[in-house]
CSV table of C-alpha atoms in Angstrom, one decimal:
chain,number,residue,atom,x,y,z
A,1,UNK,CA,20.6,53.0,-34.6
A,2,UNK,CA,22.1,54.0,-31.4
A,3,UNK,CA,23.0,51.6,-28.5
A,4,UNK,CA,20.0,52.5,-26.5
A,5,UNK,CA,17.6,51.8,-29.4
A,6,UNK,CA,19.3,48.5,-30.2
A,7,UNK,CA,19.0,47.4,-26.6
A,8,UNK,CA,15.3,48.3,-26.5
A,9,UNK,CA,14.7,46.5,-29.8
A,10,UNK,CA,16.5,43.4,-28.5
A,11,UNK,CA,14.5,43.5,-25.3
A,12,UNK,CA,11.2,43.7,-27.2
A,13,UNK,CA,12.2,40.8,-29.5
A,14,UNK,CA,13.2,38.7,-26.5
A,15,UNK,CA,9.9,39.4,-24.7
A,16,UNK,CA,7.9,38.5,-27.8
A,17,UNK,CA,9.9,35.2,-28.2
A,18,UNK,CA,9.5,34.4,-24.6
A,19,UNK,CA,5.7,35.0,-24.8
A,20,UNK,CA,5.5,32.9,-27.9
A,21,UNK,CA,7.3,30.0,-26.2
A,22,UNK,CA,5.0,30.2,-23.1
A,23,UNK,CA,2.0,30.2,-25.4
A,24,UNK,CA,3.2,27.1,-27.3
A,25,UNK,CA,4.2,24.9,-24.4
A,26,UNK,CA,2.8,24.3,-20.9
A,27,UNK,CA,4.6,22.4,-18.1
A,28,UNK,CA,3.1,21.9,-14.6
A,29,UNK,CA,4.0,20.3,-11.3
A,30,UNK,CA,1.4,18.3,-9.4
A,31,UNK,CA,1.3,15.9,-6.5
A,32,UNK,CA,-0.3,14.4,-3.4
A,33,UNK,CA,0.8,14.2,0.2
A,34,UNK,CA,-1.2,11.6,2.1
A,35,UNK,CA,-0.6,10.2,5.6
A,36,UNK,CA,-2.7,8.2,8.1
A,37,UNK,CA,-2.6,6.5,11.4
A,38,UNK,CA,-3.5,2.9,10.7
A,39,UNK,CA,-4.6,-0.1,12.8
A,40,UNK,CA,-4.4,-3.7,11.6
A,41,UNK,CA,-5.9,-6.4,13.8
A,42,UNK,CA,-3.4,-9.1,12.7
A,43,UNK,CA,-0.1,-8.8,10.8
A,44,UNK,CA,1.7,-12.1,11.1
A,45,UNK,CA,0.1,-12.9,14.4
A,46,UNK,CA,0.1,-9.5,16.1
A,47,UNK,CA,-2.0,-6.4,15.9
A,48,UNK,CA,-0.3,-3.2,14.9
A,49,UNK,CA,-0.8,0.6,15.1
A,50,UNK,CA,1.4,2.6,12.8
A,51,UNK,CA,1.7,5.5,10.4
A,52,UNK,CA,1.3,4.8,6.7
A,53,UNK,CA,1.7,6.8,3.6
A,54,UNK,CA,-0.6,6.9,0.5
A,55,UNK,CA,-3.8,5.5,1.7
A,56,UNK,CA,-6.6,7.5,0.1
A,57,UNK,CA,-4.3,8.4,-2.7
A,58,UNK,CA,-0.7,7.5,-3.3
A,59,UNK,CA,1.8,10.2,-2.2
A,60,UNK,CA,3.5,11.4,-5.3
A,61,UNK,CA,5.0,14.3,-7.3
A,62,UNK,CA,4.7,14.6,-11.0
A,63,UNK,CA,5.8,16.8,-13.9
A,64,UNK,CA,3.7,17.0,-17.1
A,65,UNK,CA,3.8,19.1,-20.2
A,66,UNK,CA,2.2,19.7,-23.5
A,67,UNK,CA,3.7,21.5,-26.5
A,68,UNK,CA,1.7,22.7,-29.5
A,69,UNK,CA,3.5,21.6,-32.6
A,70,UNK,CA,1.1,23.3,-34.9
A,71,UNK,CA,-1.9,22.1,-36.8
A,72,UNK,CA,-3.6,19.2,-34.9
A,73,UNK,CA,-0.4,17.8,-33.4
A,74,UNK,CA,0.9,18.2,-29.8
A,75,UNK,CA,3.8,16.7,-28.0
A,76,UNK,CA,3.4,15.5,-24.4
A,77,UNK,CA,5.3,14.0,-21.5
A,78,UNK,CA,4.7,12.8,-18.0
A,79,UNK,CA,7.2,12.0,-15.2
A,80,UNK,CA,5.8,10.7,-11.8
A,81,UNK,CA,7.6,9.7,-8.7
A,82,UNK,CA,6.1,7.9,-5.7
A,83,UNK,CA,7.3,8.6,-2.2
A,84,UNK,CA,6.6,7.7,1.4
A,85,UNK,CA,5.2,10.8,3.3
A,86,UNK,CA,6.0,9.2,6.7
A,87,UNK,CA,9.7,8.9,6.0
A,88,UNK,CA,10.4,11.0,2.8
A,89,UNK,CA,11.9,7.9,1.1
A,90,UNK,CA,11.2,7.0,-2.5
A,91,UNK,CA,8.6,4.3,-3.0
A,92,UNK,CA,11.1,2.5,-5.2
A,93,UNK,CA,14.8,2.9,-4.3
A,94,UNK,CA,15.9,1.8,-7.8
A,95,UNK,CA,13.6,4.1,-9.9
A,96,UNK,CA,13.2,7.8,-9.6
A,97,UNK,CA,10.1,8.0,-11.7
A,98,UNK,CA,8.7,4.6,-10.7
A,99,UNK,CA,5.1,5.4,-11.2
A,100,UNK,CA,5.1,6.7,-14.8
A,101,UNK,CA,7.6,8.1,-17.3
A,102,UNK,CA,6.5,8.5,-20.9
A,103,UNK,CA,6.6,10.8,-23.9
A,104,UNK,CA,4.2,10.9,-26.8
A,105,UNK,CA,2.3,12.7,-29.6
A,106,UNK,CA,-1.4,13.6,-29.6
A,107,UNK,CA,-3.8,14.4,-32.3
A,108,UNK,CA,-7.5,15.2,-31.9
A,109,UNK,CA,-8.2,13.5,-35.2
A,110,UNK,CA,-6.0,10.4,-35.1
A,111,UNK,CA,-5.5,9.7,-31.4
A,112,UNK,CA,-2.5,9.5,-29.0
A,113,UNK,CA,0.7,7.4,-29.0
A,114,UNK,CA,2.9,7.3,-25.9
A,115,UNK,CA,6.1,5.4,-25.1
A,116,UNK,CA,7.8,4.6,-21.8
A,117,UNK,CA,6.6,3.3,-18.4
A,118,UNK,CA,2.8,3.5,-18.3
A,119,UNK,CA,-0.4,2.2,-16.8
A,120,UNK,CA,-2.2,-0.4,-18.9
A,121,UNK,CA,-5.4,0.3,-20.9
A,122,UNK,CA,-6.9,-2.5,-18.8
A,123,UNK,CA,-6.4,-0.4,-15.6
A,124,UNK,CA,-7.1,3.0,-17.1
A,125,UNK,CA,-10.4,2.1,-18.7
A,126,UNK,CA,-11.7,-0.8,-16.6
A,127,UNK,CA,-10.0,0.0,-13.3
A,128,UNK,CA,-11.4,3.6,-13.4
A,129,UNK,CA,-14.9,2.1,-12.9
A,130,UNK,CA,-13.9,-0.5,-10.3
A,131,UNK,CA,-13.7,-0.5,-6.5
A,132,UNK,CA,-10.2,1.0,-5.9
A,133,UNK,CA,-11.1,4.2,-7.8
A,134,UNK,CA,-14.1,4.8,-5.5
A,135,UNK,CA,-12.9,3.3,-2.2
A,136,UNK,CA,-9.1,3.6,-2.5
A,137,UNK,CA,-6.8,0.6,-3.2
A,138,UNK,CA,-5.4,0.5,0.4
A,139,UNK,CA,-8.6,-1.1,1.7
A,140,UNK,CA,-10.9,-1.2,-1.3
A,141,UNK,CA,-8.9,-3.0,-3.9
A,142,UNK,CA,-9.9,-6.6,-4.4
A,143,UNK,CA,-7.9,-8.9,-2.0
A,144,UNK,CA,-4.2,-8.5,-2.7
A,145,UNK,CA,-5.2,-6.5,-5.8
A,146,UNK,CA,-5.5,-10.0,-7.3
A,147,UNK,CA,-6.9,-8.7,-10.6
A,148,UNK,CA,-4.7,-5.6,-11.0
A,149,UNK,CA,-7.6,-3.2,-11.1
A,150,UNK,CA,-5.7,-0.8,-8.8
A,151,UNK,CA,-2.3,0.8,-9.7
A,152,UNK,CA,-0.2,-2.3,-9.0
A,153,UNK,CA,0.6,-3.1,-12.6
A,154,UNK,CA,2.8,-0.7,-14.7
A,155,UNK,CA,4.5,-1.6,-17.9
A,156,UNK,CA,8.0,-0.5,-18.8
A,157,UNK,CA,9.3,-0.4,-22.4
A,158,UNK,CA,5.8,0.0,-23.7
A,159,UNK,CA,4.0,1.7,-26.5
A,160,UNK,CA,0.3,2.7,-26.2
A,161,UNK,CA,-2.2,3.9,-28.8
A,162,UNK,CA,-5.5,5.5,-27.7
A,163,UNK,CA,-8.1,6.3,-30.2
A,164,UNK,CA,-9.9,9.7,-30.1
A,165,UNK,CA,-13.1,9.5,-28.0
A,166,UNK,CA,-16.1,9.0,-30.4
A,167,UNK,CA,-19.7,9.3,-29.2
A,168,UNK,CA,-18.8,8.1,-25.7
A,169,UNK,CA,-16.6,5.2,-26.9
A,170,UNK,CA,-12.9,5.0,-25.9
A,171,UNK,CA,-10.4,2.3,-26.9
A,172,UNK,CA,-6.7,1.7,-26.3
A,173,UNK,CA,-4.1,-1.0,-26.9
A,174,UNK,CA,-0.6,-1.4,-25.5
A,175,UNK,CA,2.4,-3.6,-26.1
A,176,UNK,CA,5.3,-4.0,-23.7
A,177,UNK,CA,8.7,-5.1,-25.1
A,178,UNK,CA,10.5,-7.7,-23.0
A,179,UNK,CA,13.8,-6.6,-24.5
A,180,UNK,CA,15.4,-10.0,-24.0
A,181,UNK,CA,18.3,-10.9,-26.3
A,182,UNK,CA,16.6,-14.0,-27.5
A,183,UNK,CA,13.3,-12.3,-28.5
A,184,UNK,CA,10.8,-9.8,-27.2
A,185,UNK,CA,8.2,-12.5,-26.5
A,186,UNK,CA,10.1,-13.3,-23.3
A,187,UNK,CA,8.9,-10.9,-20.7
A,188,UNK,CA,6.6,-9.0,-23.0
A,189,UNK,CA,3.0,-7.8,-22.3
A,190,UNK,CA,-0.1,-6.9,-24.1
A,191,UNK,CA,-3.2,-5.0,-23.0
A,192,UNK,CA,-6.4,-3.7,-24.7
A,193,UNK,CA,-9.6,-2.2,-23.4
A,194,UNK,CA,-12.8,-0.4,-24.4
A,195,UNK,CA,-15.0,1.9,-22.4
A,196,UNK,CA,-18.4,3.3,-23.3
A,197,UNK,CA,-20.0,6.2,-21.5
A,198,UNK,CA,-23.6,7.1,-22.0
A,199,UNK,CA,-24.6,9.2,-19.0
A,200,UNK,CA,-25.8,8.1,-16.5
A,201,UNK,CA,-24.2,4.7,-17.3
A,202,UNK,CA,-20.6,3.6,-18.0
A,203,UNK,CA,-19.3,0.2,-19.1
A,204,UNK,CA,-15.8,-1.2,-19.7
A,205,UNK,CA,-14.1,-4.4,-20.8
A,206,UNK,CA,-10.4,-5.1,-20.7
A,207,UNK,CA,-7.6,-7.7,-21.3
A,208,UNK,CA,-4.1,-7.9,-20.0
A,209,UNK,CA,-1.4,-10.6,-20.4
A,210,UNK,CA,2.0,-10.5,-18.8
A,211,UNK,CA,4.8,-12.9,-19.8
A,212,UNK,CA,7.5,-13.9,-17.4
A,213,UNK,CA,11.2,-13.5,-18.2
A,214,UNK,CA,13.8,-16.3,-17.8
A,215,UNK,CA,13.5,-16.8,-14.0
A,216,UNK,CA,12.5,-20.1,-12.5
A,217,UNK,CA,12.5,-18.8,-8.9
A,218,UNK,CA,9.6,-16.4,-9.4
A,219,UNK,CA,8.6,-13.4,-11.5
A,220,UNK,CA,11.5,-12.0,-13.4
A,221,UNK,CA,12.5,-8.4,-12.8
A,222,UNK,CA,13.4,-8.3,-16.5
A,223,UNK,CA,9.8,-8.7,-17.6
A,224,UNK,CA,8.2,-5.5,-18.9
A,225,UNK,CA,5.4,-5.7,-16.3
A,226,UNK,CA,4.8,-7.3,-12.9
A,227,UNK,CA,1.8,-7.7,-10.6
A,228,UNK,CA,0.9,-7.5,-6.9
A,229,UNK,CA,2.2,-10.5,-5.0
A,230,UNK,CA,0.5,-11.3,-1.7
A,231,UNK,CA,-0.3,-14.4,0.5
A,232,UNK,CA,-3.2,-15.0,-1.9
A,233,UNK,CA,-1.1,-15.7,-5.0
A,234,UNK,CA,2.5,-16.0,-3.9
A,235,UNK,CA,2.5,-19.7,-4.8
A,236,UNK,CA,2.0,-18.7,-8.4
A,237,UNK,CA,4.7,-16.1,-8.8
A,238,UNK,CA,6.7,-18.5,-11.0
A,239,UNK,CA,4.0,-18.6,-13.6
A,240,UNK,CA,5.1,-18.5,-17.2
A,241,UNK,CA,2.4,-16.0,-17.9
A,242,UNK,CA,-0.6,-14.3,-16.2
A,243,UNK,CA,-3.8,-13.4,-18.0
A,244,UNK,CA,-6.4,-10.8,-16.7
A,245,UNK,CA,-9.9,-10.3,-18.1
A,246,UNK,CA,-12.2,-7.9,-16.3
A,247,UNK,CA,-15.5,-6.0,-16.9
A,248,UNK,CA,-17.0,-3.1,-14.9
A,249,UNK,CA,-20.1,-0.9,-15.0
A,250,UNK,CA,-21.5,2.1,-13.1
A,251,UNK,CA,-24.8,3.9,-13.0
A,252,UNK,CA,-25.2,7.3,-11.5
A,253,UNK,CA,-28.5,8.7,-10.2
A,254,UNK,CA,-28.4,12.1,-8.5
A,255,UNK,CA,-26.1,11.8,-5.4
A,256,UNK,CA,-25.9,8.1,-5.7
A,257,UNK,CA,-23.7,5.8,-7.7
A,258,UNK,CA,-23.9,2.0,-7.9
A,259,UNK,CA,-21.5,-0.3,-9.8
A,260,UNK,CA,-20.5,-3.9,-10.4
A,261,UNK,CA,-17.4,-5.6,-11.6
A,262,UNK,CA,-16.1,-9.0,-12.3
A,263,UNK,CA,-12.6,-10.5,-13.2
A,264,UNK,CA,-10.9,-13.7,-14.2
A,265,UNK,CA,-7.2,-14.2,-13.6
A,266,UNK,CA,-5.2,-17.2,-14.8
A,267,UNK,CA,-1.7,-18.1,-13.7
A,268,UNK,CA,-0.4,-20.4,-16.4
A,269,UNK,CA,2.4,-22.9,-15.6
A,270,UNK,CA,5.6,-23.3,-17.6
A,271,UNK,CA,8.5,-25.7,-17.4
A,272,UNK,CA,10.2,-23.7,-14.7
A,273,UNK,CA,7.1,-23.1,-12.6
A,274,UNK,CA,6.8,-24.5,-9.0
A,275,UNK,CA,3.1,-25.5,-9.8
A,276,UNK,CA,1.8,-27.6,-12.7
A,277,UNK,CA,-1.9,-26.7,-13.3
A,278,UNK,CA,-3.3,-23.4,-14.4
A,279,UNK,CA,-4.6,-21.6,-11.3
A,280,UNK,CA,-7.7,-19.5,-11.7
A,281,UNK,CA,-9.0,-16.7,-9.5
A,282,UNK,CA,-12.5,-15.3,-10.1
A,283,UNK,CA,-13.8,-12.1,-8.4
A,284,UNK,CA,-17.2,-10.5,-8.3
A,285,UNK,CA,-17.7,-7.1,-6.7
A,286,UNK,CA,-20.3,-4.4,-5.9
A,287,UNK,CA,-19.7,-0.7,-5.1
A,288,UNK,CA,-21.8,2.2,-4.1
A,289,UNK,CA,-21.2,5.8,-3.2
A,290,UNK,CA,-23.3,8.8,-1.9
A,291,UNK,CA,-22.4,12.5,-2.0
A,292,UNK,CA,-24.2,13.3,1.2
A,293,UNK,CA,-23.2,17.0,1.3
A,294,UNK,CA,-20.7,19.1,-0.8
A,295,UNK,CA,-18.2,18.1,1.9
A,296,UNK,CA,-19.2,14.6,2.9
A,297,UNK,CA,-18.5,11.7,0.5
A,298,UNK,CA,-19.5,8.1,1.6
A,299,UNK,CA,-18.7,4.8,-0.2
A,300,UNK,CA,-18.9,1.1,0.4
A,301,UNK,CA,-17.9,-2.1,-1.5
A,302,UNK,CA,-18.1,-5.8,-1.2
A,303,UNK,CA,-16.0,-8.4,-3.2
A,304,UNK,CA,-15.9,-12.2,-3.3
A,305,UNK,CA,-12.8,-13.9,-4.7
A,306,UNK,CA,-12.5,-17.7,-5.1
A,307,UNK,CA,-9.9,-19.9,-6.6
A,308,UNK,CA,-10.1,-23.0,-8.7
A,309,UNK,CA,-9.4,-26.5,-7.5
A,310,UNK,CA,-6.0,-27.3,-8.9
A,311,UNK,CA,-2.4,-28.2,-7.9
A,312,UNK,CA,-3.7,-30.7,-5.4
A,313,UNK,CA,-6.0,-28.2,-3.6
A,314,UNK,CA,-9.5,-29.7,-3.0
A,315,UNK,CA,-10.6,-27.0,-0.5
A,316,UNK,CA,-10.2,-24.0,-2.8
A,317,UNK,CA,-9.4,-20.6,-1.3
A,318,UNK,CA,-12.1,-18.0,-0.9
A,319,UNK,CA,-11.7,-14.4,0.2
A,320,UNK,CA,-14.7,-12.1,1.1
A,321,UNK,CA,-14.1,-8.4,1.8
A,322,UNK,CA,-16.3,-5.5,3.0
A,323,UNK,CA,-14.9,-2.0,2.7
A,324,UNK,CA,-16.1,1.5,3.7
A,325,UNK,CA,-14.9,5.1,3.3
A,326,UNK,CA,-15.9,8.4,4.8
A,327,UNK,CA,-14.3,11.5,3.3
A,328,UNK,CA,-14.7,15.1,4.5
A,329,UNK,CA,-13.4,17.8,2.1
A,330,UNK,CA,-11.9,20.8,4.0
A,331,UNK,CA,-11.3,22.4,0.6
A,332,UNK,CA,-11.0,21.4,-3.1
A,333,UNK,CA,-7.4,20.2,-2.3
A,334,UNK,CA,-7.5,18.9,1.3
A,335,UNK,CA,-9.6,16.1,2.9
A,336,UNK,CA,-9.8,14.2,6.1
A,337,UNK,CA,-10.8,10.6,5.7
A,338,UNK,CA,-11.6,7.4,7.5
A,339,UNK,CA,-11.5,4.0,5.8
A,340,UNK,CA,-12.3,0.6,7.2
A,341,UNK,CA,-12.2,-3.0,5.9
A,342,UNK,CA,-12.7,-6.5,7.1
A,343,UNK,CA,-11.7,-9.6,5.1
A,344,UNK,CA,-12.4,-13.3,5.8
A,345,UNK,CA,-10.4,-16.1,4.1
A,346,UNK,CA,-11.2,-19.7,3.9
A,347,UNK,CA,-9.8,-22.8,2.2
A,348,UNK,CA,-6.3,-23.4,0.9
A,349,UNK,CA,-3.8,-22.0,-1.6
A,350,UNK,CA,-0.2,-22.5,-2.5
A,351,UNK,CA,2.6,-21.0,-0.3
A,352,UNK,CA,5.8,-19.4,-1.5
A,353,UNK,CA,7.6,-22.7,-1.8
A,354,UNK,CA,4.7,-24.4,-3.7
A,355,UNK,CA,3.3,-26.3,-0.7
A,356,UNK,CA,-0.4,-26.3,0.1
A,357,UNK,CA,-1.2,-23.9,3.0
A,358,UNK,CA,-4.3,-22.5,4.7
A,359,UNK,CA,-5.6,-19.3,3.1
A,360,UNK,CA,-5.0,-16.2,5.2
A,361,UNK,CA,-6.5,-12.7,4.9
A,362,UNK,CA,-4.8,-9.8,3.2
A,363,UNK,CA,-7.0,-6.6,3.0
A,364,UNK,CA,-6.9,-4.6,-0.2
A,365,UNK,CA,-3.4,-4.0,-1.4
A,366,UNK,CA,-2.1,-2.3,1.7
A,367,UNK,CA,-1.4,-5.6,3.5
A,368,UNK,CA,0.4,-7.4,0.6
A,369,UNK,CA,3.5,-7.7,2.7
A,370,UNK,CA,1.8,-8.0,6.1
A,371,UNK,CA,-1.0,-10.6,5.8
A,372,UNK,CA,-2.8,-12.0,8.8
A,373,UNK,CA,-1.7,-15.3,10.3
A,374,UNK,CA,-5.3,-16.4,10.3
A,375,UNK,CA,-8.4,-16.2,8.0
A,376,UNK,CA,-9.4,-12.8,9.4
A,377,UNK,CA,-8.0,-9.3,9.2
A,378,UNK,CA,-9.5,-5.8,10.0
A,379,UNK,CA,-7.9,-2.6,8.9
A,380,UNK,CA,-8.9,1.0,10.0
A,381,UNK,CA,-7.1,4.2,8.9
A,382,UNK,CA,-7.7,7.9,9.7
A,383,UNK,CA,-5.7,10.3,7.6
A,384,UNK,CA,-5.2,13.6,5.9
A,385,UNK,CA,-4.7,14.1,2.1
A,386,UNK,CA,-3.5,17.3,0.4
A,387,UNK,CA,-3.3,17.7,-3.4
A,388,UNK,CA,-1.3,20.3,-5.2
């Protein structure tokens, strides 16, 4: 065979191999850029008008891929980084893929196993039917995301198994390794959830337990998972463990959707905790949405969170929140939105140092670090979101 023929044959083989590789694996890049002008009536005693990233959806960029291994088996991975669209900075300076980073195997017959940094089954199945999924967590999550039904909770060093969907039923379980030298029970986590979909109704029930690491001052950064800390629960950050139980339901009828959700969160004291009695926060919520036109989407939600009488608190804290969203789709990928919320807080809770303090308002999970100095807080945001 002459040189020209050999080169032609090599090129043909190379092309066939390349085409085969492309057919067997698929890698894609996706993301969201979201920015808004925001107004908050009270942040530590003063009103504030400012630009904020990730309000309707978190600003992020991700890489995901699937490879066909033959038969019924596929390999998959996902890497997702959160960033601030107003500054360009990473959402977490210490973690490149702070949102998610996992690899796994998937079988249509036997289910999916993934390992790495992941969301919990509690969030993925129950949170998908709750308020933050309809209203956005910035102003629609339950106060301070007290029950972790928004994206606040992620578990590192975790393994998750999800069963194949069967007649509308989904179920998943996850264990997060604490990776402490004296045993994985320190700083470990466990979550399990089930979801049943029978159009037009959906129901979900979930459980999550986070264990603290060896840190008497607060929640250990060595634990496999953490949770949102705000003025509502900062006095309980030194808990030995936190337990979440939640249920949610939705019913769709034409352009309308209505839903309800309830949660119970327990902060359990240990020998190093700055409080002594188990603190309990119960939340009940209602949501509704209406697809007015193909472009206009409207939604609203109400939640009532109240704490138990414990740790010397007789006038228990109570947080009531009303949230709204108006979303206009310019295209399938781009939307202009307006979101509003008002929260009222009453009673008492524990402060960061364990002392009893008056409850203050902290709307959704956008104000976790900037609560009101009083029992009232209003937040209004107008923004633009583009997905790619």
